[in-house]
PDB file of N, CA and C in Angstrom:
ATOM      1  N   UNK A 144      67.884   2.710  61.835  1.00 54.00           N
ATOM      2  CA  UNK A 144      66.900   2.851  62.889  1.00 54.00           C
ATOM      3  C   UNK A 144      65.803   3.783  62.471  1.00 54.00           C
ATOM      4  N   UNK A 145      66.174   4.965  61.847  1.00 62.00           N
ATOM      5  CA  UNK A 145      65.201   5.932  61.382  1.00 62.00           C
ATOM      6  C   UNK A 145      64.230   5.299  60.379  1.00 62.00           C
ATOM      7  N   UNK A 146      64.757   4.424  59.528  1.00 66.00           N
ATOM      8  CA  UNK A 146      63.860   3.762  58.524  1.00 66.00           C
ATOM      9  C   UNK A 146      62.870   2.911  59.240  1.00 66.00           C
ATOM     10  N   UNK A 147      63.223   2.203  60.305  1.00 68.00           N
ATOM     11  CA  UNK A 147      62.311   1.315  61.018  1.00 68.00           C
ATOM     12  C   UNK A 147      61.251   2.158  61.688  1.00 68.00           C
ATOM     13  N   UNK A 148      61.661   3.328  62.259  1.00 65.00           N
ATOM     14  CA  UNK A 148      60.655   4.221  62.935  1.00 65.00           C
ATOM     15  C   UNK A 148      59.730   4.830  61.901  1.00 65.00           C
ATOM     16  N   UNK A 149      60.242   5.187  60.698  1.00 70.00           N
ATOM     17  CA  UNK A 149      59.362   5.707  59.652  1.00 70.00           C
ATOM     18  C   UNK A 149      58.372   4.637  59.194  1.00 70.00           C
ATOM     19  N   UNK A 150      58.806   3.409  59.061  1.00 76.00           N
ATOM     20  CA  UNK A 150      57.939   2.344  58.616  1.00 76.00           C
ATOM     21  C   UNK A 150      56.866   2.051  59.714  1.00 76.00           C
ATOM     22  N   UNK A 151      57.307   2.115  60.948  1.00 80.00           N
ATOM     23  CA  UNK A 151      56.347   1.892  62.059  1.00 80.00           C
ATOM     24  C   UNK A 151      55.322   3.031  62.141  1.00 80.00           C
ATOM     25  N   UNK A 152      55.810   4.268  61.961  1.00 75.00           N
ATOM     26  CA  UNK A 152      54.917   5.377  61.951  1.00 75.00           C
ATOM     27  C   UNK A 152      53.884   5.299  60.763  1.00 75.00           C
ATOM     28  N   UNK A 153      54.418   4.917  59.595  1.00 74.00           N
ATOM     29  CA  UNK A 153      53.567   4.677  58.417  1.00 74.00           C
ATOM     30  C   UNK A 153      52.426   3.665  58.757  1.00 74.00           C
ATOM     31  N   UNK A 154      52.820   2.570  59.343  1.00 79.00           N
ATOM     32  CA  UNK A 154      51.822   1.543  59.614  1.00 79.00           C
ATOM     33  C   UNK A 154      50.809   1.988  60.662  1.00 79.00           C
ATOM     34  N   UNK A 155      51.338   2.783  61.690  1.00 81.00           N
ATOM     35  CA  UNK A 155      50.365   3.310  62.682  1.00 81.00           C
ATOM     36  C   UNK A 155      49.347   4.288  62.054  1.00 81.00           C
ATOM     37  N   UNK A 156      49.903   5.181  61.248  1.00 78.00           N
ATOM     38  CA  UNK A 156      49.046   6.184  60.576  1.00 78.00           C
ATOM     39  C   UNK A 156      48.082   5.472  59.603  1.00 78.00           C
ATOM     40  N   UNK A 157      48.530   4.516  58.870  1.00 76.00           N
ATOM     41  CA  UNK A 157      47.628   3.811  57.975  1.00 76.00           C
ATOM     42  C   UNK A 157      46.531   3.127  58.728  1.00 76.00           C
ATOM     43  N   UNK A 158      46.859   2.486  59.885  1.00 81.00           N
ATOM     44  CA  UNK A 158      45.825   1.913  60.708  1.00 81.00           C
ATOM     45  C   UNK A 158      44.841   2.916  61.199  1.00 81.00           C
ATOM     46  N   UNK A 159      45.284   4.071  61.648  1.00 79.00           N
ATOM     47  CA  UNK A 159      44.424   5.090  62.186  1.00 79.00           C
ATOM     48  C   UNK A 159      43.582   5.634  61.022  1.00 79.00           C
ATOM     49  N   UNK A 160      44.135   5.791  59.772  1.00 76.00           N
ATOM     50  CA  UNK A 160      43.365   6.288  58.661  1.00 76.00           C
ATOM     51  C   UNK A 160      42.266   5.318  58.288  1.00 76.00           C
ATOM     52  N   UNK A 161      42.560   3.994  58.325  1.00 77.00           N
ATOM     53  CA  UNK A 161      41.566   2.948  58.083  1.00 77.00           C
ATOM     54  C   UNK A 161      40.452   3.058  59.100  1.00 77.00           C
ATOM     55  N   UNK A 162      40.795   3.172  60.344  1.00 79.00           N
ATOM     56  CA  UNK A 162      39.803   3.290  61.450  1.00 79.00           C
ATOM     57  C   UNK A 162      38.911   4.502  61.218  1.00 79.00           C
ATOM     58  N   UNK A 163      39.496   5.616  60.866  1.00 74.00           N
ATOM     59  CA  UNK A 163      38.820   6.836  60.550  1.00 74.00           C
ATOM     60  C   UNK A 163      37.858   6.667  59.402  1.00 74.00           C
ATOM     61  N   UNK A 164      38.395   6.026  58.354  1.00 73.00           N
ATOM     62  CA  UNK A 164      37.587   5.743  57.107  1.00 73.00           C
ATOM     63  C   UNK A 164      36.347   4.887  57.443  1.00 73.00           C
ATOM     64  N   UNK A 165      36.559   3.919  58.328  1.00 76.00           N
ATOM     65  CA  UNK A 165      35.472   3.043  58.736  1.00 76.00           C
ATOM     66  C   UNK A 165      34.408   3.757  59.597  1.00 76.00           C
ATOM     67  N   UNK A 166      34.776   4.841  60.215  1.00 76.00           N
ATOM     68  CA  UNK A 166      33.776   5.648  61.041  1.00 76.00           C
ATOM     69  C   UNK A 166      33.019   6.611  60.185  1.00 76.00           C
ATOM     70  N   UNK A 167      33.458   6.878  58.953  1.00 74.00           N
ATOM     71  CA  UNK A 167      32.755   7.838  58.145  1.00 74.00           C
ATOM     72  C   UNK A 167      31.431   7.213  57.572  1.00 74.00           C
ATOM     73  N   UNK A 168      30.433   8.099  57.370  1.00 77.00           N
ATOM     74  CA  UNK A 168      29.211   7.660  56.711  1.00 77.00           C
ATOM     75  C   UNK A 168      29.527   7.041  55.376  1.00 77.00           C
ATOM     76  N   UNK A 169      28.637   6.170  54.944  1.00 73.00           N
ATOM     77  CA  UNK A 169      28.890   5.416  53.683  1.00 73.00           C
ATOM     78  C   UNK A 169      29.240   6.328  52.493  1.00 73.00           C
ATOM     79  N   UNK A 170      28.589   7.453  52.415  1.00 68.00           N
ATOM     80  CA  UNK A 170      28.870   8.385  51.330  1.00 68.00           C
ATOM     81  C   UNK A 170      30.251   8.994  51.326  1.00 68.00           C
ATOM     82  N   UNK A 171      30.876   9.040  52.504  1.00 72.00           N
ATOM     83  CA  UNK A 171      32.143   9.646  52.660  1.00 72.00           C
ATOM     84  C   UNK A 171      33.338   8.623  52.664  1.00 72.00           C
ATOM     85  N   UNK A 172      33.014   7.418  52.441  1.00 71.00           N
ATOM     86  CA  UNK A 172      34.048   6.357  52.429  1.00 71.00           C
ATOM     87  C   UNK A 172      35.087   6.583  51.309  1.00 71.00           C
ATOM     88  N   UNK A 173      34.636   7.230  50.272  1.00 76.00           N
ATOM     89  CA  UNK A 173      35.587   7.539  49.141  1.00 76.00           C
ATOM     90  C   UNK A 173      36.720   8.454  49.659  1.00 76.00           C
ATOM     91  N   UNK A 174      36.393   9.402  50.500  1.00 72.00           N
ATOM     92  CA  UNK A 174      37.373  10.294  51.072  1.00 72.00           C
ATOM     93  C   UNK A 174      38.353   9.501  51.889  1.00 72.00           C
ATOM     94  N   UNK A 175      37.876   8.538  52.681  1.00 72.00           N
ATOM     95  CA  UNK A 175      38.785   7.696  53.485  1.00 72.00           C
ATOM     96  C   UNK A 175      39.689   6.866  52.615  1.00 72.00           C
ATOM     97  N   UNK A 176      39.153   6.327  51.551  1.00 76.00           N
ATOM     98  CA  UNK A 176      40.026   5.526  50.629  1.00 76.00           C
ATOM     99  C   UNK A 176      41.093   6.369  50.006  1.00 76.00           C
ATOM    100  N   UNK A 177      40.720   7.622  49.573  1.00 78.00           N
ATOM    101  CA  UNK A 177      41.681   8.494  48.982  1.00 78.00           C
ATOM    102  C   UNK A 177      42.778   8.844  49.991  1.00 78.00           C
ATOM    103  N   UNK A 178      42.445   9.083  51.197  1.00 76.00           N
ATOM    104  CA  UNK A 178      43.389   9.376  52.230  1.00 76.00           C
ATOM    105  C   UNK A 178      44.359   8.171  52.451  1.00 76.00           C
ATOM    106  N   UNK A 179      43.867   7.028  52.494  1.00 76.00           N
ATOM    107  CA  UNK A 179      44.670   5.792  52.671  1.00 76.00           C
ATOM    108  C   UNK A 179      45.602   5.595  51.450  1.00 76.00           C
ATOM    109  N   UNK A 180      45.128   5.900  50.240  1.00 80.00           N
ATOM    110  CA  UNK A 180      45.906   5.733  48.983  1.00 80.00           C
ATOM    111  C   UNK A 180      46.991   6.779  48.970  1.00 80.00           C
ATOM    112  N   UNK A 181      46.773   7.980  49.616  1.00 80.00           N
ATOM    113  CA  UNK A 181      47.736   9.048  49.550  1.00 80.00           C
ATOM    114  C   UNK A 181      48.864   8.917  50.560  1.00 80.00           C
ATOM    115  N   UNK A 182      48.660   8.036  51.568  1.00 80.00           N
ATOM    116  CA  UNK A 182      49.708   7.809  52.581  1.00 80.00           C
ATOM    117  C   UNK A 182      51.084   7.439  52.097  1.00 80.00           C
ATOM    118  N   UNK A 183      51.219   6.485  51.152  1.00 82.00           N
ATOM    119  CA  UNK A 183      52.537   6.132  50.627  1.00 82.00           C
ATOM    120  C   UNK A 183      53.238   7.334  50.045  1.00 82.00           C
ATOM    121  N   UNK A 184      52.523   8.219  49.351  1.00 83.00           N
ATOM    122  CA  UNK A 184      53.144   9.374  48.742  1.00 83.00           C
ATOM    123  C   UNK A 184      53.666  10.313  49.811  1.00 83.00           C
ATOM    124  N   UNK A 185      52.835  10.532  50.834  1.00 81.00           N
ATOM    125  CA  UNK A 185      53.219  11.382  51.950  1.00 81.00           C
ATOM    126  C   UNK A 185      54.515  10.826  52.631  1.00 81.00           C
ATOM    127  N   UNK A 186      54.538   9.580  52.874  1.00 82.00           N
ATOM    128  CA  UNK A 186      55.692   8.953  53.552  1.00 82.00           C
ATOM    129  C   UNK A 186      56.931   8.935  52.616  1.00 82.00           C
ATOM    130  N   UNK A 187      56.725   8.858  51.346  1.00 83.00           N
ATOM    131  CA  UNK A 187      57.810   8.901  50.412  1.00 83.00           C
ATOM    132  C   UNK A 187      58.452  10.325  50.431  1.00 83.00           C
ATOM    133  N   UNK A 188      57.620  11.358  50.527  1.00 82.00           N
ATOM    134  CA  UNK A 188      58.102  12.708  50.663  1.00 82.00           C
ATOM    135  C   UNK A 188      58.869  12.885  52.000  1.00 82.00           C
ATOM    136  N   UNK A 189      58.327  12.277  53.070  1.00 81.00           N
ATOM    137  CA  UNK A 189      59.016  12.362  54.356  1.00 81.00           C
ATOM    138  C   UNK A 189      60.421  11.716  54.293  1.00 81.00           C
ATOM    139  N   UNK A 190      60.504  10.621  53.620  1.00 81.00           N
ATOM    140  CA  UNK A 190      61.784   9.901  53.479  1.00 81.00           C
ATOM    141  C   UNK A 190      62.764  10.720  52.686  1.00 81.00           C
ATOM    142  N   UNK A 191      62.288  11.380  51.596  1.00 82.00           N
ATOM    143  CA  UNK A 191      63.196  12.209  50.811  1.00 82.00           C
ATOM    144  C   UNK A 191      63.666  13.386  51.666  1.00 82.00           C
ATOM    145  N   UNK A 192      62.818  13.944  52.401  1.00 82.00           N
ATOM    146  CA  UNK A 192      63.165  15.051  53.326  1.00 82.00           C
ATOM    147  C   UNK A 192      64.131  14.572  54.278  1.00 82.00           C
ATOM    148  N   UNK A 193      63.992  13.418  54.863  1.00 80.00           N
ATOM    149  CA  UNK A 193      64.994  12.874  55.882  1.00 80.00           C
ATOM    150  C   UNK A 193      66.338  12.710  55.185  1.00 80.00           C
ATOM    151  N   UNK A 194      66.356  12.176  53.973  1.00 81.00           N
ATOM    152  CA  UNK A 194      67.627  12.095  53.264  1.00 81.00           C
ATOM    153  C   UNK A 194      68.321  13.377  52.995  1.00 81.00           C
ATOM    154  N   UNK A 195      67.519  14.337  52.592  1.00 79.00           N
ATOM    155  CA  UNK A 195      68.082  15.684  52.382  1.00 79.00           C
ATOM    156  C   UNK A 195      68.646  16.266  53.665  1.00 79.00           C
ATOM    157  N   UNK A 196      67.954  16.121  54.711  1.00 81.00           N
ATOM    158  CA  UNK A 196      68.394  16.583  56.003  1.00 81.00           C
ATOM    159  C   UNK A 196      69.709  15.865  56.495  1.00 81.00           C
ATOM    160  N   UNK A 197      69.755  14.573  56.196  1.00 82.00           N
ATOM    161  CA  UNK A 197      70.933  13.844  56.570  1.00 82.00           C
ATOM    162  C   UNK A 197      72.131  14.308  55.778  1.00 82.00           C
ATOM    163  N   UNK A 198      71.900  14.618  54.478  1.00 77.00           N
ATOM    164  CA  UNK A 198      73.048  15.120  53.605  1.00 77.00           C
ATOM    165  C   UNK A 198      73.485  16.471  54.120  1.00 77.00           C
ATOM    166  N   UNK A 199      72.518  17.328  54.525  1.00 79.00           N
ATOM    167  CA  UNK A 199      72.879  18.620  55.048  1.00 79.00           C
ATOM    168  C   UNK A 199      73.626  18.557  56.389  1.00 79.00           C
ATOM    169  N   UNK A 200      73.122  17.640  57.263  1.00 81.00           N
ATOM    170  CA  UNK A 200      73.792  17.418  58.512  1.00 81.00           C
ATOM    171  C   UNK A 200      75.224  16.974  58.313  1.00 81.00           C
ATOM    172  N   UNK A 201      75.473  16.121  57.416  1.00 78.00           N
ATOM    173  CA  UNK A 201      76.812  15.584  57.117  1.00 78.00           C
ATOM    174  C   UNK A 201      77.717  16.710  56.595  1.00 78.00           C
ATOM    175  N   UNK A 202      77.208  17.597  55.785  1.00 75.00           N
ATOM    176  CA  UNK A 202      78.001  18.730  55.240  1.00 75.00           C
ATOM    177  C   UNK A 202      78.278  19.719  56.371  1.00 75.00           C
ATOM    178  N   UNK A 203      77.291  20.048  57.166  1.00 77.00           N
ATOM    179  CA  UNK A 203      77.518  20.960  58.286  1.00 77.00           C
ATOM    180  C   UNK A 203      78.457  20.414  59.361  1.00 77.00           C
ATOM    181  N   UNK A 204      78.373  19.131  59.600  1.00 77.00           N
ATOM    182  CA  UNK A 204      79.274  18.470  60.547  1.00 77.00           C
ATOM    183  C   UNK A 204      80.708  18.540  59.992  1.00 77.00           C
ATOM    184  N   UNK A 205      80.887  18.341  58.736  1.00 72.00           N
ATOM    185  CA  UNK A 205      82.220  18.351  58.162  1.00 72.00           C
ATOM    186  C   UNK A 205      82.847  19.744  58.302  1.00 72.00           C
ATOM    187  N   UNK A 206      82.045  20.814  57.918  1.00 70.00           N
ATOM    188  CA  UNK A 206      82.552  22.124  57.872  1.00 70.00           C
ATOM    189  C   UNK A 206      82.544  22.794  59.296  1.00 70.00           C
ATOM    190  N   UNK A 207      81.847  22.239  60.213  1.00 70.00           N
ATOM    191  CA  UNK A 207      81.868  22.781  61.599  1.00 70.00           C
ATOM    192  C   UNK A 207      83.119  22.340  62.316  1.00 70.00           C
ATOM    193  N   UNK A 208      83.723  21.266  61.872  1.00 71.00           N
ATOM    194  CA  UNK A 208      84.967  20.771  62.485  1.00 71.00           C
ATOM    195  C   UNK A 208      86.163  21.217  61.620  1.00 71.00           C
ATOM    196  N   UNK A 209      86.788  22.296  61.936  1.00 67.00           N
ATOM    197  CA  UNK A 209      87.886  22.823  61.107  1.00 67.00           C
ATOM    198  C   UNK A 209      88.942  21.803  60.888  1.00 67.00           C
ATOM    199  N   UNK A 210      89.182  20.955  61.849  1.00 68.00           N
ATOM    200  CA  UNK A 210      90.306  19.972  61.704  1.00 68.00           C
ATOM    201  C   UNK A 210      89.997  19.031  60.514  1.00 68.00           C
ATOM    202  N   UNK A 211      88.703  18.797  60.211  1.00 66.00           N
ATOM    203  CA  UNK A 211      88.398  17.885  59.067  1.00 66.00           C
ATOM    204  C   UNK A 211      88.695  18.576  57.703  1.00 66.00           C
ATOM    205  N   UNK A 212      88.124  19.740  57.518  1.00 61.00           N
ATOM    206  CA  UNK A 212      88.334  20.336  56.219  1.00 61.00           C
ATOM    207  C   UNK A 212      89.705  20.968  56.058  1.00 61.00           C
ATOM    208  N   UNK A 213      90.285  21.405  57.253  1.00 62.00           N
ATOM    209  CA  UNK A 213      91.645  21.960  57.221  1.00 62.00           C
ATOM    210  C   UNK A 213      92.592  20.863  56.734  1.00 62.00           C
ATOM    211  N   UNK A 214      92.445  19.655  57.268  1.00 61.00           N
ATOM    212  CA  UNK A 214      93.310  18.552  56.882  1.00 61.00           C
ATOM    213  C   UNK A 214      93.078  18.246  55.414  1.00 61.00           C
ATOM    214  N   UNK A 215      91.819  18.223  54.961  1.00 59.00           N
ATOM    215  CA  UNK A 215      91.499  17.810  53.624  1.00 59.00           C
ATOM    216  C   UNK A 215      91.993  18.808  52.570  1.00 59.00           C
ATOM    217  N   UNK A 216      91.973  20.097  52.931  1.00 60.00           N
ATOM    218  CA  UNK A 216      92.275  21.206  51.970  1.00 60.00           C
ATOM    219  C   UNK A 216      93.645  21.810  52.155  1.00 60.00           C
ATOM    220  N   UNK A 217      93.878  22.319  53.410  1.00 59.00           N
ATOM    221  CA  UNK A 217      95.121  23.089  53.590  1.00 59.00           C
ATOM    222  C   UNK A 217      96.356  22.184  53.558  1.00 59.00           C
ATOM    223  N   UNK A 218      96.294  21.020  54.191  1.00 56.00           N
ATOM    224  CA  UNK A 218      97.425  20.106  54.197  1.00 56.00           C
ATOM    225  C   UNK A 218      97.647  19.568  52.734  1.00 56.00           C
ATOM    226  N   UNK A 219      96.623  19.586  51.908  1.00 55.00           N
ATOM    227  CA  UNK A 219      96.767  19.159  50.583  1.00 55.00           C
ATOM    228  C   UNK A 219      97.331  20.212  49.643  1.00 55.00           C
ATOM    229  N   UNK A 220      97.720  21.342  50.222  1.00 55.00           N
ATOM    230  CA  UNK A 220      98.394  22.414  49.368  1.00 55.00           C
ATOM    231  C   UNK A 220      97.381  23.502  48.918  1.00 55.00           C
ATOM    232  N   UNK A 221      96.114  23.359  49.301  1.00 55.00           N
ATOM    233  CA  UNK A 221      95.174  24.405  48.945  1.00 55.00           C
ATOM    234  C   UNK A 221      95.195  25.599  49.931  1.00 55.00           C
ATOM    235  N   UNK A 222      94.690  26.708  49.474  1.00 56.00           N
ATOM    236  CA  UNK A 222      94.656  27.852  50.357  1.00 56.00           C
ATOM    237  C   UNK A 222      93.366  27.935  51.168  1.00 56.00           C
ATOM    238  N   UNK A 223      93.312  28.798  52.136  1.00 58.00           N
ATOM    239  CA  UNK A 223      92.076  28.962  52.883  1.00 58.00           C
ATOM    240  C   UNK A 223      90.849  29.401  51.963  1.00 58.00           C
ATOM    241  N   UNK A 224      91.161  30.184  51.006  1.00 58.00           N
ATOM    242  CA  UNK A 224      90.098  30.684  50.097  1.00 58.00           C
ATOM    243  C   UNK A 224      89.532  29.513  49.310  1.00 58.00           C
ATOM    244  N   UNK A 225      90.379  28.637  48.873  1.00 60.00           N
ATOM    245  CA  UNK A 225      89.875  27.439  48.099  1.00 60.00           C
ATOM    246  C   UNK A 225      89.027  26.554  48.989  1.00 60.00           C
ATOM    247  N   UNK A 226      89.494  26.385  50.206  1.00 59.00           N
ATOM    248  CA  UNK A 226      88.751  25.565  51.167  1.00 59.00           C
ATOM    249  C   UNK A 226      87.362  26.194  51.441  1.00 59.00           C
ATOM    250  N   UNK A 227      87.336  27.480  51.641  1.00 61.00           N
ATOM    251  CA  UNK A 227      86.100  28.212  51.892  1.00 61.00           C
ATOM    252  C   UNK A 227      85.134  28.147  50.701  1.00 61.00           C
ATOM    253  N   UNK A 228      85.663  28.285  49.504  1.00 63.00           N
ATOM    254  CA  UNK A 228      84.915  28.294  48.255  1.00 63.00           C
ATOM    255  C   UNK A 228      84.297  26.853  48.103  1.00 63.00           C
ATOM    256  N   UNK A 229      85.103  25.788  48.240  1.00 65.00           N
ATOM    257  CA  UNK A 229      84.643  24.458  48.150  1.00 65.00           C
ATOM    258  C   UNK A 229      83.561  24.148  49.257  1.00 65.00           C
ATOM    259  N   UNK A 230      83.828  24.672  50.416  1.00 63.00           N
ATOM    260  CA  UNK A 230      82.899  24.431  51.481  1.00 63.00           C
ATOM    261  C   UNK A 230      81.593  25.106  51.227  1.00 63.00           C
ATOM    262  N   UNK A 231      81.602  26.295  50.666  1.00 66.00           N
ATOM    263  CA  UNK A 231      80.332  26.952  50.259  1.00 66.00           C
ATOM    264  C   UNK A 231      79.620  26.171  49.229  1.00 66.00           C
ATOM    265  N   UNK A 232      80.312  25.646  48.198  1.00 68.00           N
ATOM    266  CA  UNK A 232      79.672  24.907  47.147  1.00 68.00           C
ATOM    267  C   UNK A 232      79.066  23.611  47.756  1.00 68.00           C
ATOM    268  N   UNK A 233      79.780  22.924  48.652  1.00 67.00           N
ATOM    269  CA  UNK A 233      79.282  21.716  49.252  1.00 67.00           C
ATOM    270  C   UNK A 233      77.975  22.039  50.018  1.00 67.00           C
ATOM    271  N   UNK A 234      78.015  23.133  50.769  1.00 66.00           N
ATOM    272  CA  UNK A 234      76.832  23.501  51.548  1.00 66.00           C
ATOM    273  C   UNK A 234      75.662  23.826  50.599  1.00 66.00           C
ATOM    274  N   UNK A 235      75.885  24.492  49.456  1.00 67.00           N
ATOM    275  CA  UNK A 235      74.848  24.832  48.552  1.00 67.00           C
ATOM    276  C   UNK A 235      74.259  23.510  47.968  1.00 67.00           C
ATOM    277  N   UNK A 236      75.150  22.609  47.623  1.00 69.00           N
ATOM    278  CA  UNK A 236      74.641  21.312  47.055  1.00 69.00           C
ATOM    279  C   UNK A 236      73.781  20.546  48.105  1.00 69.00           C
ATOM    280  N   UNK A 237      74.239  20.581  49.374  1.00 65.00           N
ATOM    281  CA  UNK A 237      73.485  19.869  50.372  1.00 65.00           C
ATOM    282  C   UNK A 237      72.127  20.523  50.581  1.00 65.00           C
ATOM    283  N   UNK A 238      72.056  21.830  50.525  1.00 64.00           N
ATOM    284  CA  UNK A 238      70.780  22.588  50.629  1.00 64.00           C
ATOM    285  C   UNK A 238      69.841  22.236  49.553  1.00 64.00           C
ATOM    286  N   UNK A 239      70.386  21.985  48.370  1.00 66.00           N
ATOM    287  CA  UNK A 239      69.550  21.656  47.182  1.00 66.00           C
ATOM    288  C   UNK A 239      69.248  20.173  47.199  1.00 66.00           C
ATOM    289  N   UNK A 240      69.796  19.359  48.103  1.00 60.00           N
ATOM    290  CA  UNK A 240      69.523  17.978  48.229  1.00 60.00           C
ATOM    291  C   UNK A 240      70.196  17.159  47.206  1.00 60.00           C
ATOM    292  N   UNK A 241      71.351  17.623  46.712  1.00 52.00           N
ATOM    293  CA  UNK A 241      72.061  16.851  45.661  1.00 52.00           C
ATOM    294  C   UNK A 241      73.183  16.044  46.338  1.00 52.00           C
TER     295      UNK A 241
END
């Protein structure tokens, strides 16, 4: 659903940018074309940011629910310190977007 909304937003912004470019004086039309050409790059960055945020949300959700990581680590024979260390590493990786 988020992808559909991102695509819809992209199309709306692109239409608005074209309308704005058409309102510019003839000498400034180059600026409007540059803006329109830059839109895909902007939205690509927005999508990457959304994916990083989703990864971080998943990690935070997992470690916020002790029953999830407790079952995954403690019941598997690991100690609390191993679970905390692995949790910290998972959070660091999520923050770096990996």
